[in-house]
Each structure stands twice: as C-alpha cells, then as structure tokens.
Short mmCIF file of C-alpha atoms in Angstrom, two decimals:
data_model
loop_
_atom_site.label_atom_id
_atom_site.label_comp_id
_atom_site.label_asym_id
_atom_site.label_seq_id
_atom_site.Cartn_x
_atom_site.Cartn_y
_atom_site.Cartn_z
CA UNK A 1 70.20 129.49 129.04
CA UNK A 2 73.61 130.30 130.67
CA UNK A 3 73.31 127.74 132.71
CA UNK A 4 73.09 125.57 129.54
CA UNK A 5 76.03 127.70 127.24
CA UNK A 6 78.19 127.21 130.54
CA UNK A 7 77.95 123.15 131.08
CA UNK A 8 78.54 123.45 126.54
CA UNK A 9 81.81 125.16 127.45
CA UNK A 10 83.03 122.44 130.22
CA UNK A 11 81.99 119.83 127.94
CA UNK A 12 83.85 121.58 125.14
CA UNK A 13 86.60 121.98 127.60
CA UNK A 14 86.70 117.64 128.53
CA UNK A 15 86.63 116.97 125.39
CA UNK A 16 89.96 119.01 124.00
CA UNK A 17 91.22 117.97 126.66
CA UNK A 18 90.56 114.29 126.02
CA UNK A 19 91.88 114.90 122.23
CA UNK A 20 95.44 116.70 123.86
CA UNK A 21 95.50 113.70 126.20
CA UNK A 22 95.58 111.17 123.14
CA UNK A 23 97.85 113.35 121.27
CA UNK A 24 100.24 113.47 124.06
CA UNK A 25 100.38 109.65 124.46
CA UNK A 26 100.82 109.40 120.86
CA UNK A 27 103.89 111.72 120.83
CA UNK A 28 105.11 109.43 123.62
CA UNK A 29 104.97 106.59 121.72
CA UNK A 30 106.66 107.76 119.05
CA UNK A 31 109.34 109.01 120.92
CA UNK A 32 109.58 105.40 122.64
CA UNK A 33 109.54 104.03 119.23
CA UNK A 34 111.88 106.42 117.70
CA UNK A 35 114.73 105.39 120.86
CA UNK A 36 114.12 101.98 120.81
CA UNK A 37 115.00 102.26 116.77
CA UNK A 38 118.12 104.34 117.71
CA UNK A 39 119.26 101.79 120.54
CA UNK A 40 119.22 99.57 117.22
CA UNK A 41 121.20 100.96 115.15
CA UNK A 42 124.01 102.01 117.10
CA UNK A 43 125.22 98.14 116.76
CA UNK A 44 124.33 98.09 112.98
CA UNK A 45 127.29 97.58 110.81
CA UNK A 46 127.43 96.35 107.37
CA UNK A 47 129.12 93.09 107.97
CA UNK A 48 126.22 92.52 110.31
CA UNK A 49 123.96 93.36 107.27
CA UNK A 50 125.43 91.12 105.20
CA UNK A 51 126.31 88.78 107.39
CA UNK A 52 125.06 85.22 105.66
CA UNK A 53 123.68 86.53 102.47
CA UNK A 54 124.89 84.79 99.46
CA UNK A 55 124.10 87.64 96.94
CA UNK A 56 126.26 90.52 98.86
CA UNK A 57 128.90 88.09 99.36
CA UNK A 58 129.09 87.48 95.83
CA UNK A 59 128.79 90.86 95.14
CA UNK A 60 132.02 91.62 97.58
CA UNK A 61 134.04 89.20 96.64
CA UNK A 62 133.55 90.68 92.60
CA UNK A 63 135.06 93.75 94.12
CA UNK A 64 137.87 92.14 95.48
CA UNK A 65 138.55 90.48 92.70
CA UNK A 66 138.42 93.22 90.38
CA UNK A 67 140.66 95.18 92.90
CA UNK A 68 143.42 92.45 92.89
CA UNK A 69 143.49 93.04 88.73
CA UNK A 70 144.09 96.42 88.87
#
C-alpha cells in the first residue's frame, strides 16, 4: 500500500509538473508576442495609418478647411 500511495505522489508530482511546464511556455509566448507587438508600434504614426485611405483624407482635409475659415 505505500508502495502504491508513493508511485500516486510521483505521478502526481510529473504531472504538475507537466501542467507548470505548459504554463511556462505559454507565458513565453506571450511575452514573445507581446515584444514583437511593441517592436511594431514604435514606428506607428498616424500618417502611416492613414497613409492611402480616401475616407481619413477626406476627413483631414475638412479640418483644414474649416481651419482656414476661421
């Protein structure tokens, strides 16, 4: 009976193991993920975001246009 309680516990102990393993390499990944996004957006400005669209262009140009009256 102890024999079979202590091989329980070393299973027990593989297996939380296992489960802190793939929570580990999930953390990583996130934190991979989470740089990558970072290195991203330190370039990110909003004449790069508007770059080419025809609806925020329109949208600027009303507000220069409106400045100009004033």
């Amino acid at each position: 009976m102890a024999s079979r309680k202590f091989k329980e516990a070393i299973d027990g102990i593989d297996k939380t193991i296992k489960e802190l393993q793939k929570t580990k390499d999930a953390l990583l990944s996130s934190e991979n993920n989470l740089r990558l996004a970072n290195e991203k957006t330190v370039d990110l400005t909003i004449k790069k975001l508007t770059h080419g669209n025809p609806t925020m262009k329109a949208k600027f140009d009303g507000l220069s246009n409106n400045t100009e009256k004033l």
